Structure formats: C-alpha cells, structure tokens
Amino acid sequence: MLRRPAALALAWACAITATVLLATVPSAAAGGTLGAPGASAAKHGTARLGADAADIGPEAAAARLVAGMTTAEQAASVVMGHIPSTDPSTLRDYMAQGWGGFILMGANIPPAGIDVRAVTDALVIDASFPPLIAIDEEGGVVARLAADTYASPKALASQPPSATVAAFAARASLVAQNGITVNFGTVADVTADPGSFIAGRALGTDPQGAADRVAAATRAQEPFVASTLKHFPGHGAAPGDSHHAIPTTSETIDQWRTADAVPFVAGIREHASLLMFGHLAYTAVDAAPASLSARWHEIARDELGFEGVMVTDDLGMLQSSGIPAYADPVANAVAAIAAGNDLVLMIAGSTPDTVGSIAAGITAAVEQGTLQADRLAEAATRVAALRLRSSAGLAHWSLCPSCEPAD
C-alpha cells in the first residue's frame, strides 16, 4: 500500500480538483539522533535504514529494523502519546523516549501567527525514521487547524462526491504542509438520526451515499497523508457517545454487512492507511468493545481485506466510561494489542508518564507470556513500515494563495 510518489501525487491532485493548486519543494533534511527505539536503529545505521527502504521496500526494511529492536523498544514504538505543550524542547524530550507517534490536540496548536511547523519539527528526532504525527482534521466541528475553512462533512453529506474530493484534497495538503503525516479525519460512520452525536461529522445519512464520499475523501488524502477510517465497525447503529460510555447495539453481523460496513469497505478499497477501532459493542458479534475485540479485528483483516495499521480510538475514553473493567490504561493497552491493534492511542487523563507506563506494561506482558511476542513484533512492523513510507514519500505541500473556502 505504498503511497504515490510526490510528483505523481501533484499531477493527480491537479487533475481531480480545480479547487487546489499544489506545489512541492524538496523536503528539508533534519538532523538528530534516534530516540529510544533508535538504540537498535542506530546499530542498524540511519543511512542504511533509508537505503533499505529504497532498495527492498518499507515493509521489508521495517521487518529488518524491528527484528533488531528489544521488546521494550518494540513496545514503545506501538504507542502514540500526547502532552499538552507547544514548547519545542519539552516536545523533543518527550519524543526522544521512542514513542511511535504523537497526536496533536488543541493545546499543541500555537496561537495565530506562529508556525505549527515549530511544533511538528520538534517531534521528529530522526528524519529517516520519523514518528507518526497525527491530527483529527475532519473539518467542521472537529478541526484543529484554523486555516481549515474547507467544506465540513455536514455540508458535504448533501453534495456530490466531487465536492468531497475537492475539500479533502485541500484539507490533506494543509495537514501535510504543517508537517503532519497522519489524519484521523475520515468519519466512515453512517446515521440517519440527526440526534446522534456523530451525525454532524458523518459524510452521509445512508450507507451508499456515505460510502461514495468516504471513498472520495480517502482517494483525495492518500497522496499527501496517511488517511484513517473511523470509528470501526461504525457508531451509527450504536446510540450513545463513546467519549463517556460504551455504546451498544444488537445489530447482527449480516445487518452490519449491508449497512454500517459499506462505507468502511469503500475506504479500504481506496487503500486507507489506517483503520481506527471504536469503543462500541455489537453484542451479537462480541460483547467486548470493538477496540478490544479479536473478532472485529479478524473481520477487518480476513473479511474486508484491510492491510494497514489498526489503531485504537483514545484509550482514555474507556476509562471515562466509568466501567471498572476498563479503569486501568495499561491493561486496556495490552488487551488492545492482543486483540489485533498495531497502535494504541492515549490522550484523555494521561500525564507525561502515562505512555511510559503503557509501554512498560506491554513489555512485561510479553515477558510474562500473556502477550505473544510475535503479535507485538507484527504490530511494531506495521507501524514502522508506515513511518518509513512517511519518511520516503512526503514533500512540503503549499496551498495556492487563491484557494477559497468551500463552505
């Protein structure tokens, strides 16, 4: 699932939309040494790492890199953390511990007039093996970047898919321009209920209409950033807000296949890089939340054919549900990796030490035999491959001065 080379991406984007005119300049080389996972990577050699990715492909290079990591380094590499800071030194010290990724929230976006690149550049310890830098840039009610004035999902839900292509090509170029490599931005949930908490963020009110726009959004973003489909297997059927509870539904697997699955299938066919699992339960399939369900991960891999990185929604949301079984973020993370996730995301309720505790807990689970070593290595390899693709494929994209907001 290699993304298109930057030059081809430029030509492709210009062909699909007249809304955005994009230009690329060579990526600036960034110095620095590898962080915690870099102890092994340093032995491998950063120059060699880049050569491997070019010669044998990012997947094979990632497998070689992960094979040389310790269990603790692998565990650190499958955690995406967050701290609420814009201070470059603070951010650099945090990422030097070797976390596989960082998610930008509102507290990481500098005031107007200060370049977001000062933040994202500080997160990259080694440019040959950059972390995954993510953001929730859906547009509309969920947007972190003030310059994102392009059409919201709510507006796009009543427009043809071509409008989604235009808006998400612009959105993706804006995200990439700011040094961000992953967009948790494509809501593949579908609901006809205007009272649903996800309704204003969904790209359609019926499965096929949503699927057409999800496919368009994925197709538009992938040349520039790693796009993400969320929140699998779909919030539409399960009433309630997963930020505060575990929404549930009795919808059967056959009902799911003809309804809530349809937009996810469309996005997977367009080679979305990541699939985010929601904290919601389809009790007829598995009583556990999908984020902790091996069955739902099997369905995504074996039935839908998803080959990319599986990531949890914020594990802090499980704690916020108030359910005692999900009170321990370390136990949640271990269960999530065991279920089939490749990357665990931790935001709500976390401190600068939380992801370290999670990584230590994953390490201990492998050493104690409660988490299979090959499952962790598989997860670390998928994440590493996406990091290498980001390193090799990204250019600095610029929006043209004449681009107009689509809303």
Coordinates of C-alpha atoms in Angstrom, one line a residue:
M1 CA 0.0 0.0 0.0
L2 CA 2.7 2.4 -0.9
R3 CA 1.5 6.0 -1.4
R4 CA 2.1 7.7 -4.7
P5 CA 5.4 9.5 -5.2
A6 CA 5.2 13.2 -4.6
A7 CA 5.5 14.2 -8.2
L8 CA 2.7 11.8 -9.2
A9 CA 0.6 13.0 -6.3
L10 CA 0.9 16.5 -7.5
A11 CA -0.3 15.7 -11.0
W12 CA -3.1 13.5 -9.7
A13 CA -4.4 16.2 -7.3
C14 CA -4.4 18.8 -10.0
A15 CA -6.3 16.5 -12.3
I16 CA -9.0 15.7 -9.8
T17 CA -9.8 19.2 -8.5
A18 CA -9.6 22.7 -9.6
T19 CA -10.0 23.9 -6.1
V20 CA -6.5 23.3 -5.0
L21 CA -3.3 24.1 -6.8
L22 CA -0.3 22.4 -5.2
A23 CA 3.4 22.8 -5.4
T24 CA 6.2 20.8 -3.8
V25 CA 9.7 21.6 -2.8
P26 CA 12.3 19.1 -1.6
S27 CA 11.9 18.0 2.0
A28 CA 14.3 19.7 4.3
A29 CA 16.8 17.3 5.8
A30 CA 16.6 17.2 9.6
G31 CA 19.4 16.2 11.8
G32 CA 19.3 14.5 15.2
T33 CA 19.8 11.1 16.6
L34 CA 17.4 8.3 17.1
G35 CA 15.4 8.1 20.4
A36 CA 14.7 5.0 22.4
P37 CA 13.8 2.7 19.5
G38 CA 16.8 4.2 17.9
A39 CA 19.3 2.4 20.1
S40 CA 18.8 -0.6 17.9
A41 CA 18.2 1.5 14.8
A42 CA 21.5 3.3 15.5
K43 CA 23.3 0.0 15.3
H44 CA 21.5 -0.6 12.0
G45 CA 22.5 2.8 10.8
T46 CA 20.2 5.6 9.7
A47 CA 21.8 5.8 6.3
R48 CA 21.4 2.1 5.9
L49 CA 17.8 2.4 7.1
G50 CA 17.0 4.8 4.3
A51 CA 18.8 2.6 1.8
D52 CA 16.9 -0.5 2.9
A53 CA 13.6 1.3 2.5
A54 CA 14.5 2.4 -1.0
D55 CA 16.1 -0.9 -2.1
I56 CA 13.8 -3.6 -0.5
G57 CA 10.7 -1.6 0.3
P58 CA 9.4 -0.1 3.6
E59 CA 7.7 -3.4 4.7
A60 CA 10.9 -5.5 4.4
A61 CA 13.0 -2.7 5.8
A62 CA 10.6 -2.3 8.7
A63 CA 10.8 -6.1 9.5
R64 CA 14.6 -5.9 9.5
L65 CA 14.5 -2.9 11.8
V66 CA 12.0 -4.4 14.2
A67 CA 13.9 -7.7 14.4
G68 CA 16.8 -5.7 15.8
M69 CA 14.8 -4.0 18.5
T70 CA 14.4 -5.1 22.1
T71 CA 11.0 -5.9 23.4
A72 CA 10.9 -2.6 25.2
E73 CA 11.8 -0.7 22.0
Q74 CA 9.0 -2.5 20.1
A75 CA 6.6 -1.7 22.9
A76 CA 7.5 2.0 22.8
S77 CA 7.1 2.0 19.1
V78 CA 3.4 0.9 19.1
V79 CA 2.3 3.8 21.5
M80 CA 1.0 7.1 20.2
G81 CA 1.1 9.6 23.0
H82 CA 0.2 13.2 23.8
I83 CA 1.3 16.1 26.1
P84 CA -0.4 19.5 26.0
S85 CA 2.5 21.7 25.1
T86 CA 3.9 23.8 22.2
D87 CA 7.4 24.1 23.7
P88 CA 9.9 22.6 21.3
S89 CA 12.3 21.5 24.0
T90 CA 9.5 19.8 26.0
L91 CA 8.2 18.0 23.0
R92 CA 11.6 16.9 21.8
D93 CA 12.4 15.4 25.3
Y94 CA 9.1 13.6 25.3
M95 CA 9.6 12.0 21.8
A96 CA 13.2 11.2 22.5
Q97 CA 11.8 8.3 24.7
G98 CA 11.0 6.5 21.5
W99 CA 7.2 6.7 21.1
G100 CA 5.9 5.6 17.8
G101 CA 3.7 8.6 17.3
F102 CA 2.2 11.8 18.7
I103 CA -1.3 13.2 18.3
L104 CA -1.7 17.0 18.1
M105 CA -4.7 18.3 20.0
G106 CA -5.8 21.9 20.5
A107 CA -3.1 22.5 23.2
N108 CA -0.4 21.7 20.6
I109 CA -1.5 24.3 18.1
P110 CA 0.3 27.6 18.6
P111 CA -1.5 31.0 18.5
A112 CA -2.2 32.6 15.2
G113 CA 0.9 33.9 13.5
I114 CA 3.2 31.1 14.9
D115 CA 4.1 28.3 12.6
V116 CA 2.7 24.9 13.5
R117 CA 5.9 23.5 11.9
A118 CA 7.8 24.6 15.0
V119 CA 5.8 22.0 16.9
T120 CA 5.9 19.2 14.4
D121 CA 9.6 19.7 13.6
A122 CA 10.4 19.3 17.3
L123 CA 8.6 15.9 17.4
V124 CA 11.0 14.4 14.8
I125 CA 14.1 13.1 16.5
D126 CA 15.4 11.4 13.3
A127 CA 14.1 12.3 9.8
S128 CA 15.0 8.9 8.4
F129 CA 12.6 7.2 10.9
P130 CA 10.0 9.9 11.9
P131 CA 7.2 9.2 14.3
L132 CA 3.7 9.2 13.1
I133 CA 2.4 12.8 13.7
A134 CA -1.4 12.7 13.8
I135 CA -4.3 15.1 14.0
D136 CA -8.1 14.9 14.0
E137 CA -8.7 17.2 11.0
E138 CA -12.2 16.2 9.9
G139 CA -13.3 19.8 9.1
G140 CA -16.3 21.5 10.6
V141 CA -16.9 20.7 14.3
V142 CA -13.7 18.7 14.6
A143 CA -10.9 20.8 13.2
R144 CA -7.6 21.8 14.9
L145 CA -6.1 24.0 12.2
A146 CA -7.6 27.5 11.9
A147 CA -6.8 27.6 8.2
D148 CA -9.1 24.6 7.5
T149 CA -12.1 26.5 6.2
Y150 CA -13.0 23.9 3.6
A151 CA -16.3 22.2 3.4
S152 CA -17.4 20.3 6.5
P153 CA -18.6 16.7 6.5
K154 CA -22.1 18.0 7.3
A155 CA -22.1 20.2 4.3
L156 CA -20.5 17.6 2.1
A157 CA -23.2 15.0 3.0
S158 CA -25.7 16.7 0.7
Q159 CA -23.3 17.3 -2.1
P160 CA -21.8 15.0 -4.8
P161 CA -18.6 13.1 -4.2
S162 CA -16.6 15.5 -6.3
A163 CA -17.1 18.1 -3.6
T164 CA -15.7 15.8 -1.1
V165 CA -12.6 15.2 -3.3
A166 CA -12.1 19.0 -3.5
A167 CA -12.5 19.6 0.2
F168 CA -10.3 16.7 1.4
A169 CA -7.6 17.3 -1.2
A170 CA -7.3 20.9 0.2
R171 CA -7.5 19.6 3.8
A172 CA -4.8 17.0 3.2
S173 CA -2.5 19.4 1.6
L174 CA -2.9 21.8 4.5
V175 CA -2.3 19.0 7.0
A176 CA 0.9 17.9 5.2
Q177 CA 2.1 21.4 4.8
N178 CA 2.2 21.6 8.6
G179 CA 4.4 18.6 9.0
I180 CA 1.6 16.2 9.9
T181 CA 1.7 12.7 8.4
V182 CA -1.5 11.1 9.7
N183 CA -5.0 12.4 9.5
F184 CA -7.6 10.8 11.7
G185 CA -10.1 12.7 9.6
T186 CA -12.4 10.4 7.7
V187 CA -15.6 9.6 9.6
A188 CA -17.0 6.4 8.0
D189 CA -19.8 6.1 10.5
V190 CA -23.3 6.5 8.9
T191 CA -26.5 7.5 10.6
A192 CA -29.9 8.9 9.6
D193 CA -30.5 10.0 13.2
P194 CA -30.0 13.8 13.5
G195 CA -29.8 13.4 17.2
S196 CA -26.7 11.1 17.1
F197 CA -23.5 12.6 18.4
I198 CA -21.8 11.5 15.2
A199 CA -24.4 12.9 12.8
G200 CA -22.7 16.3 12.2
R201 CA -19.4 14.6 11.5
A202 CA -20.7 11.8 9.1
L203 CA -20.3 12.0 5.3
G204 CA -23.8 10.7 4.6
T205 CA -27.1 9.5 6.1
D206 CA -27.4 6.3 4.0
P207 CA -24.7 3.6 3.5
Q208 CA -24.1 4.0 -0.2
G209 CA -24.0 7.8 -0.1
A210 CA -21.6 7.8 2.8
A211 CA -19.5 5.1 1.1
D212 CA -19.2 7.2 -2.1
R213 CA -17.9 10.2 -0.1
V214 CA -15.7 8.1 2.2
A215 CA -14.1 6.7 -0.9
A216 CA -13.7 10.2 -2.3
A217 CA -12.1 11.5 0.9
T218 CA -9.7 8.6 1.1
R219 CA -8.7 8.9 -2.6
A220 CA -8.1 12.7 -2.1
Q221 CA -5.9 12.4 1.0
E222 CA -3.7 9.4 0.4
P223 CA -1.2 11.1 -1.9
F224 CA -0.3 13.5 0.8
V225 CA -1.0 12.0 4.2
A226 CA -1.9 8.6 5.7
S227 CA -5.7 8.8 5.9
T228 CA -7.8 7.0 8.6
L229 CA -11.2 5.4 8.6
K230 CA -13.1 5.7 11.8
H231 CA -14.8 4.5 14.0
F232 CA -14.9 0.9 13.0
P233 CA -17.3 -1.0 13.0
G234 CA -19.5 2.1 13.0
H235 CA -21.2 4.3 15.5
G236 CA -24.4 4.7 13.6
A237 CA -26.0 1.6 14.9
A238 CA -25.0 2.1 18.5
P239 CA -26.6 5.1 20.2
G240 CA -24.6 7.0 22.8
D241 CA -21.3 8.9 22.9
S242 CA -18.2 6.7 23.3
H243 CA -16.4 9.6 25.0
H244 CA -18.4 8.9 28.1
A245 CA -19.9 5.4 27.7
I246 CA -19.6 2.1 25.7
P247 CA -22.4 2.5 23.1
T248 CA -24.0 -0.9 22.3
T249 CA -26.2 -2.3 19.6
S250 CA -27.8 -5.7 19.0
E251 CA -27.3 -5.4 15.2
T252 CA -26.2 -8.7 13.7
I253 CA -23.2 -9.3 11.5
D254 CA -25.4 -9.7 8.5
Q255 CA -27.2 -6.5 9.2
W256 CA -23.8 -4.8 9.7
R257 CA -22.6 -6.1 6.3
T258 CA -25.4 -4.4 4.4
A259 CA -25.4 -1.1 6.3
D260 CA -22.6 0.1 8.6
A261 CA -19.9 -1.8 6.9
V262 CA -20.5 -0.3 3.5
P263 CA -18.5 3.0 4.0
F264 CA -15.6 1.2 5.6
V265 CA -15.4 -1.3 2.7
A266 CA -15.3 1.7 0.3
G267 CA -12.5 3.3 2.2
I268 CA -10.5 0.1 2.4
R269 CA -10.8 -0.4 -1.3
E270 CA -9.3 3.1 -1.8
H271 CA -6.3 1.9 0.4
A272 CA -6.8 3.9 3.5
S273 CA -3.6 3.6 5.6
L274 CA -5.2 3.3 9.0
L275 CA -8.4 1.9 10.5
M276 CA -9.4 3.3 13.9
F277 CA -11.4 1.0 16.2
G278 CA -14.2 2.5 18.2
H279 CA -15.1 1.8 21.8
L280 CA -18.5 0.4 21.0
A281 CA -20.0 -3.0 21.2
Y282 CA -22.0 -5.0 18.7
T283 CA -23.2 -7.5 21.3
A284 CA -24.4 -10.1 18.7
V285 CA -20.8 -10.3 17.4
D286 CA -18.8 -9.7 20.6
A287 CA -19.7 -8.4 24.0
A288 CA -16.4 -6.6 24.2
P289 CA -15.8 -3.1 22.7
A290 CA -14.6 -3.4 19.1
S291 CA -11.3 -1.8 20.2
L292 CA -10.6 -4.8 22.4
S293 CA -12.3 -7.4 20.3
A294 CA -10.2 -10.0 18.4
R295 CA -13.3 -11.0 16.4
W296 CA -13.7 -7.5 15.0
H297 CA -10.0 -7.3 14.1
E298 CA -10.3 -10.7 12.3
I299 CA -13.3 -9.4 10.4
A300 CA -11.4 -6.3 9.3
R301 CA -8.3 -8.3 8.2
D302 CA -9.8 -11.5 6.8
E303 CA -13.2 -10.4 5.5
L304 CA -12.7 -6.8 4.5
G305 CA -9.0 -7.3 3.5
F306 CA -7.6 -4.3 5.4
E307 CA -3.8 -4.5 5.3
G308 CA -2.8 -1.2 7.0
V309 CA -2.3 -0.1 10.6
M310 CA -5.1 -0.7 13.0
V311 CA -5.3 1.9 15.8
T312 CA -7.5 2.3 18.8
D313 CA -9.5 5.3 19.5
D314 CA -8.3 7.2 22.6
L315 CA -7.9 4.6 25.3
G316 CA -8.6 7.3 27.8
M317 CA -12.2 7.2 26.7
L318 CA -12.5 3.6 28.0
Q319 CA -11.5 4.9 31.4
S320 CA -14.0 7.7 31.1
S321 CA -16.8 5.2 30.7
G322 CA -16.6 4.6 34.4
I323 CA -16.8 0.8 33.9
P324 CA -14.4 -0.8 36.4
A325 CA -13.1 -3.4 33.9
Y326 CA -11.6 -0.5 31.9
A327 CA -10.1 1.5 34.7
D328 CA -6.5 0.6 34.0
P329 CA -5.0 2.2 30.9
V330 CA -2.1 -0.3 30.9
A331 CA -4.4 -3.3 30.9
N332 CA -6.5 -1.7 28.2
A333 CA -3.4 -1.2 26.0
V334 CA -2.2 -4.8 26.5
A335 CA -5.7 -6.1 25.6
A336 CA -5.8 -3.8 22.6
I337 CA -2.5 -5.1 21.2
A338 CA -3.5 -8.7 21.9
A339 CA -6.8 -8.2 20.1
G340 CA -5.0 -7.1 16.9
N341 CA -4.4 -3.4 17.1
D342 CA -1.0 -2.2 15.9
L343 CA -1.0 1.2 17.6
V344 CA -2.6 2.3 20.8
L345 CA -3.6 5.9 21.3
M346 CA -3.7 7.6 24.7
I347 CA -4.9 11.1 25.4
A348 CA -7.7 11.7 27.9
G349 CA -6.5 11.6 31.5
S350 CA -2.9 11.0 30.6
T351 CA 0.2 12.6 32.0
P352 CA 3.7 12.8 30.6
D353 CA 4.4 9.4 32.3
T354 CA 1.3 7.5 31.1
V355 CA 2.6 6.2 27.8
G356 CA 5.8 5.1 29.5
S357 CA 3.7 3.0 31.9
I358 CA 1.8 1.6 29.0
A359 CA 5.0 0.7 27.1
A360 CA 6.4 -0.9 30.3
G361 CA 3.1 -2.9 30.7
I362 CA 3.3 -4.2 27.1
T363 CA 6.9 -5.2 27.7
A364 CA 6.0 -7.0 30.9
A365 CA 3.1 -8.8 29.2
V366 CA 5.4 -10.2 26.6
E367 CA 8.0 -11.2 29.2
Q368 CA 5.3 -12.9 31.3
G369 CA 3.8 -14.7 28.3
T370 CA 0.4 -13.0 28.5
L371 CA 1.0 -11.2 25.2
Q372 CA 2.6 -13.1 22.3
A373 CA 6.0 -11.7 21.2
D374 CA 5.1 -12.2 17.5
R375 CA 1.9 -10.2 17.9
L376 CA 3.9 -7.3 19.3
A377 CA 6.5 -7.7 16.5
E378 CA 3.8 -7.8 13.9
A379 CA 2.3 -4.6 15.3
A380 CA 5.7 -2.8 15.5
T381 CA 6.5 -3.8 11.9
R382 CA 3.3 -2.4 10.5
V383 CA 3.8 0.9 12.4
A384 CA 7.5 1.0 11.4
A385 CA 6.6 0.5 7.7
L386 CA 4.1 3.4 7.8
R387 CA 6.8 5.6 9.4
L388 CA 9.3 4.7 6.7
R389 CA 6.7 5.4 4.0
S390 CA 6.2 8.8 5.6
S391 CA 9.9 9.4 5.6
A392 CA 10.4 8.5 2.0
G393 CA 7.2 9.9 0.4
L394 CA 6.4 13.2 1.9
A395 CA 7.1 16.6 0.3
H396 CA 6.2 20.0 1.7
W397 CA 2.9 21.0 0.2
S398 CA 1.6 24.5 -0.2
L399 CA -1.9 25.7 -0.8
C400 CA -2.2 28.3 -3.5
P401 CA -2.9 31.9 -2.3
S402 CA -6.2 31.9 -4.3
C403 CA -7.8 28.8 -2.8
E404 CA -11.2 29.8 -1.5
P405 CA -13.1 28.2 1.4
A406 CA -15.7 25.8 0.1
D407 CA -18.3 26.4 2.8

